[in-house]
Short mmCIF file of C-alpha atoms and ligand atoms in Angstrom, two decimals:
data_model
loop_
_atom_site.label_atom_id
_atom_site.label_comp_id
_atom_site.label_asym_id
_atom_site.label_seq_id
_atom_site.Cartn_x
_atom_site.Cartn_y
_atom_site.Cartn_z
CA UNK A 237 0.00 0.00 0.00
CA UNK A 238 1.35 3.42 -0.95
CA UNK A 239 0.87 5.67 2.06
CA UNK A 240 3.01 8.49 0.71
CA UNK A 241 1.36 11.91 0.40
CA UNK A 242 1.45 13.72 -2.95
CA UNK A 243 4.57 15.71 -3.85
CA UNK A 244 6.71 13.92 -1.27
CA UNK A 245 10.32 15.00 -1.96
CA UNK A 246 13.10 12.41 -2.07
CA UNK A 247 15.72 15.07 -1.36
CA UNK A 248 15.48 17.82 1.28
CA UNK A 249 18.00 20.65 0.86
CA UNK A 250 19.11 23.61 2.92
CA UNK A 251 17.68 26.98 2.01
CA UNK A 252 20.41 29.60 2.19
CA UNK A 253 20.35 33.10 0.72
CA UNK A 254 17.17 32.25 -1.19
CA UNK A 255 18.60 29.13 -2.84
CA UNK A 256 18.05 25.44 -2.26
CA UNK A 257 21.51 24.00 -1.73
CA UNK A 258 23.29 20.81 -0.73
CA UNK A 259 25.74 20.69 2.15
CA UNK A 260 29.19 22.09 1.37
CA UNK A 261 30.65 18.60 1.88
CA UNK A 262 27.71 16.86 0.16
CA UNK A 263 26.73 14.83 3.22
CA UNK A 264 23.12 13.73 3.79
CA UNK A 265 21.15 11.79 6.39
CA UNK A 266 18.25 9.35 6.10
CA UNK A 267 14.68 10.43 6.79
CA UNK A 268 12.13 7.69 7.55
CA UNK A 269 8.42 7.62 8.29
CA UNK A 270 7.22 6.16 11.61
CA UNK A 271 4.63 3.81 10.15
CA UNK A 272 6.90 1.67 7.97
CA UNK A 273 10.23 2.94 9.39
CA UNK A 274 11.59 2.98 5.85
CA UNK A 275 13.73 5.75 4.44
CA UNK A 276 11.82 7.96 2.01
CA UNK A 277 14.22 10.90 1.65
CA UNK A 278 17.75 12.11 2.05
CA UNK A 279 18.19 15.43 3.83
CA UNK A 280 21.26 17.63 3.60
CA UNK A 281 23.41 17.21 6.71
CA UNK A 282 24.67 20.68 7.56
CA UNK A 283 27.88 21.49 9.37
CA UNK A 284 30.00 24.48 10.27
CA UNK A 285 30.51 25.62 6.65
CA UNK A 286 26.77 25.58 5.92
CA UNK A 287 25.90 27.42 9.11
CA UNK A 288 28.57 29.97 8.35
CA UNK A 289 27.17 30.52 4.87
CA UNK A 290 23.64 30.88 6.25
CA UNK A 291 24.75 33.37 8.93
CA UNK A 292 26.58 35.42 6.30
CA UNK A 293 23.43 35.52 4.15
CA UNK A 294 21.35 36.58 7.16
CA UNK A 295 23.85 39.27 8.15
CA UNK A 296 23.96 40.69 4.64
CA UNK A 297 20.23 41.43 4.52
CA UNK A 298 19.85 42.36 8.18
CA UNK A 299 20.13 46.14 7.59
CA UNK A 300 17.44 46.10 4.90
CA UNK A 301 14.97 43.84 6.76
CA UNK A 302 15.43 45.49 10.14
CA UNK A 303 15.11 48.88 8.45
CA UNK A 304 11.57 48.24 7.21
CA UNK A 305 8.76 49.83 9.19
CA UNK A 306 6.80 47.55 11.51
CA UNK A 307 3.80 47.93 9.21
CA UNK A 308 5.82 46.77 6.18
CA UNK A 309 7.06 43.68 8.00
CA UNK A 310 3.54 42.99 9.29
CA UNK A 311 2.24 43.02 5.71
CA UNK A 312 4.80 40.36 4.79
CA UNK A 313 3.86 38.29 7.86
CA UNK A 314 0.20 38.35 6.84
CA UNK A 315 1.19 37.15 3.38
CA UNK A 316 3.14 34.29 4.99
CA UNK A 317 0.00 33.35 6.94
CA UNK A 318 -1.97 33.29 3.67
CA UNK A 319 0.67 31.10 2.02
CA UNK A 320 0.63 28.69 4.98
CA UNK A 321 -3.17 28.47 4.86
CA UNK A 322 -3.12 27.86 1.11
CA UNK A 323 -0.98 24.76 1.79
CA UNK A 324 -3.07 23.65 4.73
CA UNK A 325 -3.87 20.17 3.35
CA UNK A 326 -0.40 19.43 2.06
CA UNK A 327 1.18 20.63 5.26
CA UNK A 328 -1.00 18.41 7.40
CA UNK A 329 -0.33 15.44 5.10
CA UNK A 330 3.44 16.02 5.30
CA UNK A 331 3.39 16.44 9.06
CA UNK A 332 1.37 13.27 9.51
CA UNK A 333 3.66 11.30 7.21
CA UNK A 334 6.85 12.43 8.91
CA UNK A 335 5.86 12.61 12.60
CA UNK A 336 3.07 10.02 12.89
CA UNK A 337 0.67 12.60 14.30
CA UNK A 338 -3.00 11.81 13.58
CA UNK A 339 -4.13 13.77 10.54
CA UNK A 340 -6.98 15.53 12.34
CA UNK A 341 -4.51 16.90 14.90
CA UNK A 342 -1.94 17.80 12.20
CA UNK A 343 -4.59 19.96 10.53
CA UNK A 344 -4.93 21.95 13.74
CA UNK A 345 -1.17 22.52 13.76
CA UNK A 346 -1.21 24.09 10.27
CA UNK A 347 -4.00 26.48 11.28
CA UNK A 348 -2.14 27.41 14.42
CA UNK A 349 1.03 28.11 12.45
CA UNK A 350 -0.81 30.60 10.23
CA UNK A 351 -2.36 32.20 13.30
CA UNK A 352 1.12 32.75 14.81
CA UNK A 353 2.10 34.92 11.82
CA UNK A 354 -1.15 36.90 11.88
CA UNK A 355 -0.88 37.43 15.61
CA UNK A 356 2.72 38.72 15.57
CA UNK A 357 1.87 40.96 12.59
CA UNK A 358 -0.76 42.58 14.84
CA UNK A 359 1.58 42.78 17.82
CA UNK A 360 4.33 44.58 15.95
CA UNK A 361 1.96 47.13 14.42
CA UNK A 362 0.38 47.88 17.80
CA UNK A 363 3.72 48.05 19.60
CA UNK A 364 4.63 51.33 21.27
CA UNK A 365 7.86 52.24 22.97
CA UNK A 366 8.02 53.34 26.56
CA UNK A 367 8.77 56.87 27.72
CA UNK A 368 9.52 58.12 31.24
CA UNK A 369 9.46 61.67 32.54
CA UNK A 370 11.12 62.88 35.74
CA UNK A 371 9.23 66.07 36.41
CA UNK A 372 10.60 68.88 34.30
CA UNK A 373 14.20 67.69 34.57
CA UNK A 374 14.64 64.68 32.39
CA UNK A 375 12.83 62.71 29.78
CA UNK A 376 13.82 59.13 28.84
CA UNK A 377 12.58 56.97 26.04
CA UNK A 378 13.19 53.39 24.93
CA UNK A 379 14.33 52.49 21.44
CA UNK A 380 13.89 48.87 20.53
CA UNK A 381 16.24 47.44 17.94
CA UNK A 382 16.20 43.95 16.45
CA UNK A 383 18.88 41.84 18.14
CA UNK A 384 20.53 40.65 14.91
CA UNK A 385 20.74 37.17 13.39
CA UNK A 386 18.63 34.82 15.50
CA UNK A 387 19.40 31.11 15.80
CA UNK A 388 16.25 28.98 16.08
CA UNK A 389 16.49 25.31 17.09
CA UNK A 390 13.33 23.23 17.21
CA UNK A 391 12.20 19.71 18.21
CA UNK A 392 10.36 16.98 16.30
CA UNK A 393 6.99 17.15 18.04
CA UNK A 394 4.64 19.45 16.08
CA UNK A 395 7.66 20.69 14.11
CA UNK A 396 6.02 23.13 11.68
CA UNK A 397 3.90 24.82 14.35
CA UNK A 398 6.86 25.16 16.72
CA UNK A 399 9.01 26.57 13.93
CA UNK A 400 6.30 29.16 13.22
CA UNK A 401 6.18 30.00 16.93
CA UNK A 402 9.78 31.24 16.65
CA UNK A 403 9.87 32.41 13.02
CA UNK A 404 6.91 34.78 13.39
CA UNK A 405 8.14 36.91 16.33
CA UNK A 406 11.74 36.87 15.08
CA UNK A 407 10.67 38.22 11.68
CA UNK A 408 8.16 40.65 13.19
CA UNK A 409 10.90 42.06 15.42
CA UNK A 410 13.18 42.69 12.44
CA UNK A 411 15.66 39.87 13.02
CA UNK A 412 17.00 37.80 10.19
CA UNK A 413 17.59 34.20 11.12
CA UNK A 414 18.88 30.68 10.71
CA UNK A 415 16.50 27.83 11.56
CA UNK A 416 17.78 24.33 12.38
CA UNK A 417 14.79 21.95 12.30
CA UNK A 418 14.81 18.61 14.13
CA UNK A 419 16.55 15.85 12.17
CA UNK A 420 13.84 13.23 12.70
CA UNK A 421 11.18 15.45 11.09
CA UNK A 422 12.58 17.79 8.41
CA UNK A 423 9.76 17.22 5.90
CA UNK A 424 7.29 20.00 6.69
CA UNK A 425 10.16 22.52 6.90
CA UNK A 426 10.79 21.77 3.21
CA UNK A 427 7.63 23.79 2.52
CA UNK A 428 8.96 27.00 4.08
CA UNK A 429 11.09 28.10 1.08
CA UNK A 430 8.12 28.26 -1.29
CA UNK A 431 5.95 29.83 1.42
CA UNK A 432 8.49 32.59 2.10
CA UNK A 433 9.20 33.13 -1.59
CA UNK A 434 5.48 33.43 -2.37
CA UNK A 435 5.05 35.90 0.52
CA UNK A 436 7.87 38.08 -0.79
CA UNK A 437 10.33 37.54 2.07
CA UNK A 438 13.65 38.81 0.67
CA UNK A 439 16.32 36.16 0.02
CA UNK A 440 18.58 35.63 3.03
CA UNK A 441 16.13 36.88 5.65
CA UNK A 442 15.22 33.28 6.54
CA UNK A 443 17.79 30.51 6.14
CA UNK A 444 17.17 26.87 6.93
CA UNK A 445 20.02 24.49 7.63
CA UNK A 446 19.08 20.85 8.20
CA UNK A 447 21.27 18.46 10.10
CA UNK A 448 22.15 16.56 13.21
CA UNK A 449 21.90 18.49 16.48
CA UNK A 450 25.47 17.90 17.59
CA UNK A 451 26.74 19.15 14.20
CA UNK A 452 24.47 21.76 12.57
CA UNK A 453 22.78 22.78 15.83
CA UNK A 454 26.05 23.03 17.71
CA UNK A 455 27.64 25.08 14.90
CA UNK A 456 24.75 27.54 15.13
CA UNK A 457 25.10 27.81 18.91
CA UNK A 458 28.87 28.31 18.56
CA UNK A 459 28.69 30.91 15.78
CA UNK A 460 30.04 34.24 17.06
CA UNK A 461 27.74 36.33 14.83
CA UNK A 462 24.52 34.83 16.21
CA UNK A 463 23.75 36.77 19.41
CA UNK A 464 20.63 34.89 20.45
CA UNK A 465 19.41 31.31 20.46
CA UNK A 466 15.77 30.35 20.87
CA UNK A 467 15.66 26.66 21.73
CA UNK A 468 12.81 24.23 22.25
CA UNK A 469 13.76 20.68 23.12
CA UNK A 470 14.88 18.43 25.91
CA UNK A 471 16.24 19.65 29.22
CA UNK A 472 19.61 17.94 28.74
CA UNK A 473 20.18 19.58 25.35
CA UNK A 474 19.03 22.91 26.78
CA UNK A 475 21.61 22.67 29.57
CA UNK A 476 24.30 21.87 27.05
CA UNK A 477 23.32 24.82 24.82
CA UNK A 478 23.38 27.24 27.76
CA UNK A 479 26.89 26.04 28.59
CA UNK A 480 28.03 26.44 24.98
CA UNK A 481 26.38 29.86 24.67
CA UNK A 482 28.40 31.17 27.59
CA UNK A 483 31.43 31.38 25.29
CA UNK A 484 29.87 34.31 23.41
CA UNK A 485 27.51 35.41 26.21
CA UNK A 486 24.45 34.78 24.04
CA UNK A 487 20.92 35.52 25.05
CA UNK A 488 19.03 32.23 25.21
CA UNK A 489 15.41 31.27 25.56
CA UNK A 490 14.85 27.71 26.72
CA UNK A 491 11.56 25.86 26.37
CA UNK A 492 12.31 22.43 27.78
CA UNK A 493 10.76 19.24 29.08
CA UNK A 494 7.84 18.67 31.42
CA UNK A 495 6.07 16.18 33.66
CA UNK A 496 2.96 18.20 34.27
CA UNK A 497 0.40 17.28 36.93
CA UNK A 498 -3.37 17.19 36.50
CA UNK A 499 -4.82 17.51 40.01
CA UNK A 500 -8.38 16.21 40.32
CA UNK A 501 -10.39 16.95 43.47
CA UNK A 502 -13.44 14.94 44.47
CA UNK A 503 -15.69 17.99 44.04
CA UNK A 504 -14.67 18.49 40.39
CA UNK A 505 -16.91 17.95 37.38
CA UNK A 506 -15.45 14.48 36.98
CA UNK A 507 -16.80 13.87 33.48
CA UNK A 508 -15.16 17.05 32.22
CA UNK A 509 -11.97 16.26 34.14
CA UNK A 510 -11.84 12.79 32.61
CA UNK A 511 -12.24 14.11 29.04
CA UNK A 512 -9.54 16.65 29.71
CA UNK A 513 -7.10 14.22 31.34
CA UNK A 514 -7.49 11.71 28.50
CA UNK A 515 -7.03 14.38 25.82
CA UNK A 516 -4.24 16.13 27.72
CA UNK A 517 -1.98 13.13 27.86
CA UNK A 518 -2.89 11.13 24.75
CA UNK A 519 -3.37 13.87 22.13
CA UNK A 520 -0.37 14.47 19.83
CA UNK A 521 0.55 10.83 20.65
CA UNK A 522 1.52 11.97 24.14
CA UNK A 523 4.53 13.66 22.51
CA UNK A 524 3.55 16.97 23.99
CA UNK A 525 5.68 19.13 26.30
CA UNK A 526 2.62 20.24 28.28
CA UNK A 527 1.05 16.75 28.54
CA UNK A 528 -0.65 16.14 31.89
CA UNK A 529 1.36 12.97 32.36
CA UNK A 530 0.88 12.70 36.14
CA UNK A 531 -2.71 12.53 37.33
CA UNK A 532 -3.19 13.18 41.04
CA UNK A 533 -6.66 12.20 42.26
CA UNK A 534 -8.28 12.85 45.65
CA UNK A 535 -8.75 9.58 47.52
CA UNK A 536 -12.60 9.42 47.68
CA UNK A 537 -12.85 9.36 43.87
CA UNK A 538 -9.47 7.78 43.13
CA UNK A 539 -10.55 4.18 42.39
CA UNK A 540 -13.50 5.20 40.26
CA UNK A 541 -11.62 7.87 38.33
CA UNK A 542 -8.70 5.52 37.69
CA UNK A 543 -11.04 2.78 36.47
CA UNK A 544 -12.81 5.17 34.08
CA UNK A 545 -9.47 6.54 32.85
CA UNK A 546 -8.26 3.01 32.16
CA UNK A 547 -11.46 2.18 30.26
CA UNK A 548 -11.14 5.27 28.11
CA UNK A 549 -7.44 4.61 27.43
CA UNK A 550 -8.28 1.07 26.33
CA UNK A 551 -10.79 2.38 23.81
CA UNK A 552 -8.66 5.19 22.34
CA UNK A 553 -8.40 4.48 18.61
CA UNK A 554 -4.76 3.78 17.75
CA UNK A 555 -4.11 3.52 14.05
CA UNK A 556 -2.65 4.82 10.81
CA UNK A 557 -1.85 8.50 11.29
CA UNK A 558 -3.46 9.37 7.93
CA UNK A 559 -6.81 7.82 8.93
CA UNK A 560 -9.21 10.57 10.11
CA UNK A 561 -10.63 8.17 12.72
CA UNK A 562 -7.24 7.76 14.42
CA UNK A 563 -6.80 9.36 17.85
CA UNK A 564 -3.25 8.15 18.58
CA UNK A 565 -0.86 7.50 15.70
CA UNK A 566 2.70 6.17 15.48
CA UNK A 567 5.52 7.43 17.70
CA UNK A 568 8.03 9.49 15.79
CA UNK A 569 11.06 7.20 15.53
CA UNK A 570 12.06 3.63 16.45
CA UNK A 571 14.65 4.95 18.95
CA UNK A 572 12.01 7.02 20.69
CA UNK A 573 9.54 4.09 20.55
CA UNK A 574 12.17 1.87 22.25
CA UNK A 575 12.68 4.51 24.92
CA UNK A 576 8.94 4.76 25.63
CA UNK A 577 8.58 0.94 25.69
CA UNK A 578 11.47 0.80 28.13
CA UNK A 579 9.58 3.15 30.46
CA UNK A 580 6.53 0.91 30.15
CA UNK A 581 8.63 -2.06 31.32
CA UNK A 582 10.01 0.02 34.20
CA UNK A 583 6.45 1.05 35.08
CA UNK A 584 5.30 -2.58 35.19
CA UNK A 585 7.81 -3.14 38.00
CA UNK A 586 7.06 0.11 39.80
CA UNK A 587 3.27 0.36 39.72
CA UNK A 588 -0.04 -1.29 38.76
CA UNK A 589 -0.66 -1.43 35.00
CA UNK A 590 -4.38 -0.81 34.41
CA UNK A 591 -4.48 -0.13 30.65
CA UNK A 592 -2.31 -0.61 27.57
CA UNK A 593 1.30 -1.52 28.10
CA UNK A 594 1.96 -3.01 24.67
CA UNK A 595 1.53 -2.70 20.91
CA UNK A 596 -2.15 -2.92 19.88
CA UNK A 597 -2.95 -6.38 18.46
CA UNK A 598 -4.20 -5.03 15.13
CA UNK A 599 -0.96 -3.15 14.30
CA UNK A 600 1.90 -5.53 13.70
CA UNK A 601 4.42 -2.97 12.41
CA UNK A 602 5.13 0.73 13.05
CA UNK A 603 5.85 2.54 16.30
CA UNK A 604 2.46 1.99 17.94
CA UNK A 605 1.60 1.79 21.63
CA UNK A 606 -1.84 1.39 23.16
CA UNK A 607 -2.39 4.30 25.57
CA UNK A 608 -1.00 3.11 28.87
CA UNK A 609 -2.16 3.88 32.39
CA UNK A 610 -0.26 3.06 35.58
CA UNK A 611 -2.05 3.38 38.91
CA UNK A 612 -0.75 3.67 42.50
CA UNK A 613 2.44 5.31 41.28
CA UNK A 614 4.80 6.28 44.08
CA UNK A 615 6.41 9.74 43.99
CA UNK A 616 9.89 8.17 43.83
CA UNK A 617 9.03 6.00 40.83
CA UNK A 618 10.89 6.78 37.63
CA UNK A 619 7.60 6.90 35.72
CA UNK A 620 6.47 9.64 38.14
CA UNK A 621 9.71 11.62 37.91
CA UNK A 622 10.93 11.32 34.31
CA UNK A 623 9.48 12.70 31.09
CA UNK A 624 8.37 9.76 28.93
CA UNK A 625 6.99 11.82 26.03
CA UNK A 626 4.56 9.17 24.84
CA UNK A 627 1.01 7.96 25.56
CA UNK A 628 1.77 6.87 29.12
CA UNK A 629 0.24 8.32 32.28
CA UNK A 630 1.00 7.83 35.97
CA UNK A 631 -1.93 8.07 38.42
CA UNK A 632 -1.48 8.62 42.18
CA UNK A 633 -3.89 9.29 45.05
CA UNK A 634 -3.74 12.15 47.54
CA UNK A 635 -5.62 12.83 50.78
CA UNK A 636 -5.22 16.55 51.48
CA UNK A 637 -4.71 19.80 49.61
CA UNK A 638 -1.22 20.05 51.12
CA UNK A 639 -0.32 16.61 49.85
CA UNK A 640 -1.68 17.45 46.39
CA UNK A 641 0.63 20.48 46.22
CA UNK A 642 3.61 18.48 47.50
CA UNK A 643 3.06 15.78 44.90
CA UNK A 644 2.52 18.31 42.13
CA UNK A 645 5.85 19.93 43.03
CA UNK A 646 7.74 16.68 43.59
CA UNK A 647 9.60 16.57 40.24
CA UNK A 648 12.38 18.66 38.72
CA UNK A 649 9.94 20.02 36.11
CA UNK A 650 7.53 22.97 36.19
CA UNK A 651 6.01 23.59 32.78
CA UNK A 652 2.21 23.22 33.04
CA UNK A 653 -0.37 22.14 35.62
CA UNK A 654 -4.10 21.46 35.41
CA UNK A 655 -6.40 21.79 38.42
CA UNK A 656 -9.89 20.35 38.59
CA UNK A 657 -12.17 21.52 41.42
CA UNK A 658 -15.50 23.28 41.78
CA UNK A 659 -14.10 25.27 44.72
CA UNK A 660 -12.62 28.27 42.93
CA UNK A 661 -10.89 29.61 46.03
CA UNK A 662 -9.04 26.35 46.31
CA UNK A 663 -8.34 26.35 42.56
CA UNK A 664 -6.57 29.70 42.83
CA UNK A 665 -4.76 28.67 46.02
CA UNK A 666 -3.34 25.63 44.31
CA UNK A 667 -2.52 27.53 41.14
CA UNK A 668 -0.43 29.90 43.22
CA UNK A 669 1.31 27.11 45.15
CA UNK A 670 2.22 24.79 42.28
CA UNK A 671 5.65 25.57 40.83
CA UNK A 672 4.81 25.86 37.16
CA UNK A 673 5.00 28.40 34.36
CA UNK A 674 1.46 27.79 33.12
CA UNK A 675 -1.63 26.65 35.01
CA UNK A 676 -5.15 25.91 33.94
CA UNK A 677 -8.14 25.66 36.28
CA UNK A 678 -10.93 23.41 34.99
CA UNK A 679 -9.52 23.42 31.46
CA UNK A 680 -7.01 21.69 29.29
CA UNK A 681 -4.25 23.35 27.31
CA UNK A 682 -6.18 26.21 25.69
CA UNK A 683 -3.72 28.99 24.90
CA UNK A 684 -4.14 32.67 24.35
CA UNK A 685 -1.26 33.80 22.12
CA UNK A 686 -0.89 37.02 24.13
CA UNK A 687 0.07 35.16 27.31
CA UNK A 688 3.58 34.25 28.50
CA UNK A 689 4.66 30.73 27.54
CA UNK A 690 7.42 28.88 29.37
CA UNK A 691 8.38 26.90 32.41
CA UNK A 692 10.21 27.07 35.73
CA UNK A 693 12.79 24.73 37.31
CA UNK A 694 14.09 22.25 34.70
CA UNK A 695 11.31 23.15 32.24
CA UNK A 696 12.91 26.30 30.94
CA UNK A 697 14.44 29.70 31.23
CA UNK A 698 12.67 32.83 30.01
CA UNK A 699 9.25 33.36 28.48
CA UNK A 700 8.06 33.66 24.92
CA UNK A 701 4.57 34.57 23.74
CA UNK A 702 3.03 37.99 23.17
CA UNK A 703 5.22 40.92 24.17
CA UNK A 704 7.69 38.49 25.80
CA UNK A 705 8.70 37.21 22.37
CA UNK A 706 9.29 40.74 21.09
CA UNK A 707 11.38 41.46 24.21
CA UNK A 708 13.50 38.41 23.42
CA UNK A 709 14.17 39.26 19.78
CA UNK A 710 14.92 42.95 20.39
CA UNK A 711 17.41 44.93 22.42
CA UNK A 712 16.07 47.87 24.40
CA UNK A 713 18.13 51.03 24.39
CA UNK A 714 17.28 53.85 26.76
CA UNK A 715 17.89 57.44 25.72
CA UNK A 716 17.95 60.05 28.53
CA UNK A 717 17.39 63.69 27.58
CA UNK A 718 17.88 66.61 29.95
CA UNK A 719 14.97 69.04 29.81
CA UNK A 720 16.55 71.71 32.00
CA UNK A 721 19.88 72.56 33.54
CA UNK A 722 21.60 69.52 34.95
CA UNK A 723 23.36 69.79 38.27
CA UNK A 724 26.86 68.35 37.76
CA UNK A 725 29.41 68.22 40.59
CA UNK A 726 32.31 70.31 39.27
CA UNK A 727 35.31 67.99 39.83
CA UNK A 728 38.60 69.71 39.25
CA UNK A 729 37.03 73.12 38.74
CA UNK A 730 38.42 76.12 40.64
CA UNK A 731 35.97 76.85 43.49
P1 NAD B 1168 16.25 17.41 21.58
O1 NAD B 1168 16.76 18.24 22.70
O2 NAD B 1168 16.85 16.08 21.36
O3 NAD B 1168 16.42 18.18 20.19
C1 NAD B 1168 15.85 19.45 19.96
C2 NAD B 1168 16.65 20.16 18.88
O4 NAD B 1168 17.96 20.41 19.37
C3 NAD B 1168 16.82 19.35 17.59
O5 NAD B 1168 16.73 20.21 16.48
C4 NAD B 1168 18.22 18.82 17.73
O6 NAD B 1168 18.83 18.56 16.48
C5 NAD B 1168 18.91 19.98 18.42
N1 NAD B 1168 20.15 19.66 19.13
C6 NAD B 1168 20.52 18.50 19.71
N2 NAD B 1168 21.76 18.60 20.22
C7 NAD B 1168 22.18 19.87 19.98
C8 NAD B 1168 23.37 20.58 20.27
N3 NAD B 1168 24.40 20.02 20.91
N4 NAD B 1168 23.45 21.87 19.89
C9 NAD B 1168 22.43 22.47 19.26
N5 NAD B 1168 21.29 21.83 18.93
C10 NAD B 1168 21.16 20.54 19.29
O7 NAD B 1168 14.68 17.34 21.81
P2 NAD B 1168 13.62 16.49 20.98
O8 NAD B 1168 13.77 15.07 21.40
O9 NAD B 1168 13.70 16.86 19.54
O10 NAD B 1168 12.24 17.08 21.54
C11 NAD B 1168 11.58 16.59 22.62
C12 NAD B 1168 11.78 17.45 23.85
O11 NAD B 1168 11.36 18.79 23.57
C13 NAD B 1168 10.96 17.02 25.05
O12 NAD B 1168 11.76 17.07 26.20
C14 NAD B 1168 9.86 18.07 25.11
O13 NAD B 1168 9.29 18.25 26.38
C15 NAD B 1168 10.57 19.27 24.64
N6 NAD B 1168 9.61 20.29 24.17
C16 NAD B 1168 9.42 21.40 24.94
C17 NAD B 1168 8.51 22.36 24.55
C18 NAD B 1168 8.28 23.60 25.38
O14 NAD B 1168 7.74 24.56 24.85
N7 NAD B 1168 8.69 23.64 26.64
C19 NAD B 1168 7.78 22.19 23.36
C20 NAD B 1168 7.99 21.04 22.61
C21 NAD B 1168 8.92 20.10 23.02
#
């Protein structure tokens, strides 16, 4: 059976200075799909020479791009959004083919990507600069300037949407840039060149260098002419990039891993909480940084909630990513699949398996796992502490509000948290006590693009989203102007 989407390329090249090019040394790497795990394309494997060429291209056009008015750049961003939307079907088909995400969820990612460009077009047009007045003596105003050539490094889960999440504010702010997409999922990024060309983005403003993280990614981090790195990926890689960035004192933004709690109190709307918990951890194949992968349930409803969660997990439709009926598709790569299966084996020793735990019977090949639920998970268990990044959830009981907060805070991570209760005072109390960058009360991960996005503890450093993204991609300069006579101590003057 031919599962390949239309127009699937067999070669994926870099895009540097407006041209599709091979690596300087001609090297490539294999790209496979997660359903058959067979290689369908060769992608250019970038290294130092390719990054250097891309940074030079970005530097050359930086004065022209950063010199446009905010309105002019916003017009281009809106055209990018149109070009993304026009490729909506193809984009979703590519994403599904390359990542294993269910097609219905990949369609949402394409829409969200377009929305990111429209949103940051609006932000940059509406942006004002601050001014401060000290009585009649002094007036100070802020001038924001684009920071320069931005380095963007992105992961393989929802690759196109996450790329857009960085591309849009960087371009809106007036930066030119080099993007290094994740090596397991370079396919959807192959659509950016025609999207940018159609939208009239000048050659060299956006450059894309594919390649292995330790080679192309590292070369970008090490490049002296790239003053800022926006990174989304694992905590270990983030730590390494911060260390490497110290050499050139780069500004970094780190959006890292998570092990987010969903805290369910007995007084919650349990039907709504169940829908949300199931969706929160199994959507996007569980390969979601903000997945509610630890479910903490108040003791009086613990057994019943866990039983219902297990039933729902057992009936989640696992199948071909391209099938519109599929709810959980194939995990991105055999190495990642192995890693997730390893956690399942660890979990079988640490806790009580109540759903899933193996490949579904009807899918004999591909990286498939039936959504898996472990109950009675101890706080010291590895499946409670470590990010699994697959359709696996750990459920634990709690007796008091204090214990719920302790358990919620008992990992190194602090990205998202979800609180289910009909007592709103308690909801706010817990939201303020849980160490996390983003919290939802009686909701799943519904985002407002204006709000800060990011985590605390090992889940990240810095915030992006809304004005925070513009802050990251610009430097603020303060200009002080005397309005009257300034009193200056007269050192060295004759008295
Ligand atoms: P990863 O850290 O392995 O790779 C991310 C990117 O970094 C890839 O492009 C990779 O090539 C590159 N990279 C690897 N080594 C590098 C190096 N030495 N120098 C420069 N670049 C390097 O992460 P992943 O496995 O692709 O993604 C999954 C992780 O991303 C999970 O931990 C997940 O929680 C996290 N994530 C976080 C967010 C968030 O917003 N907080 C969003 C999505 C994913």
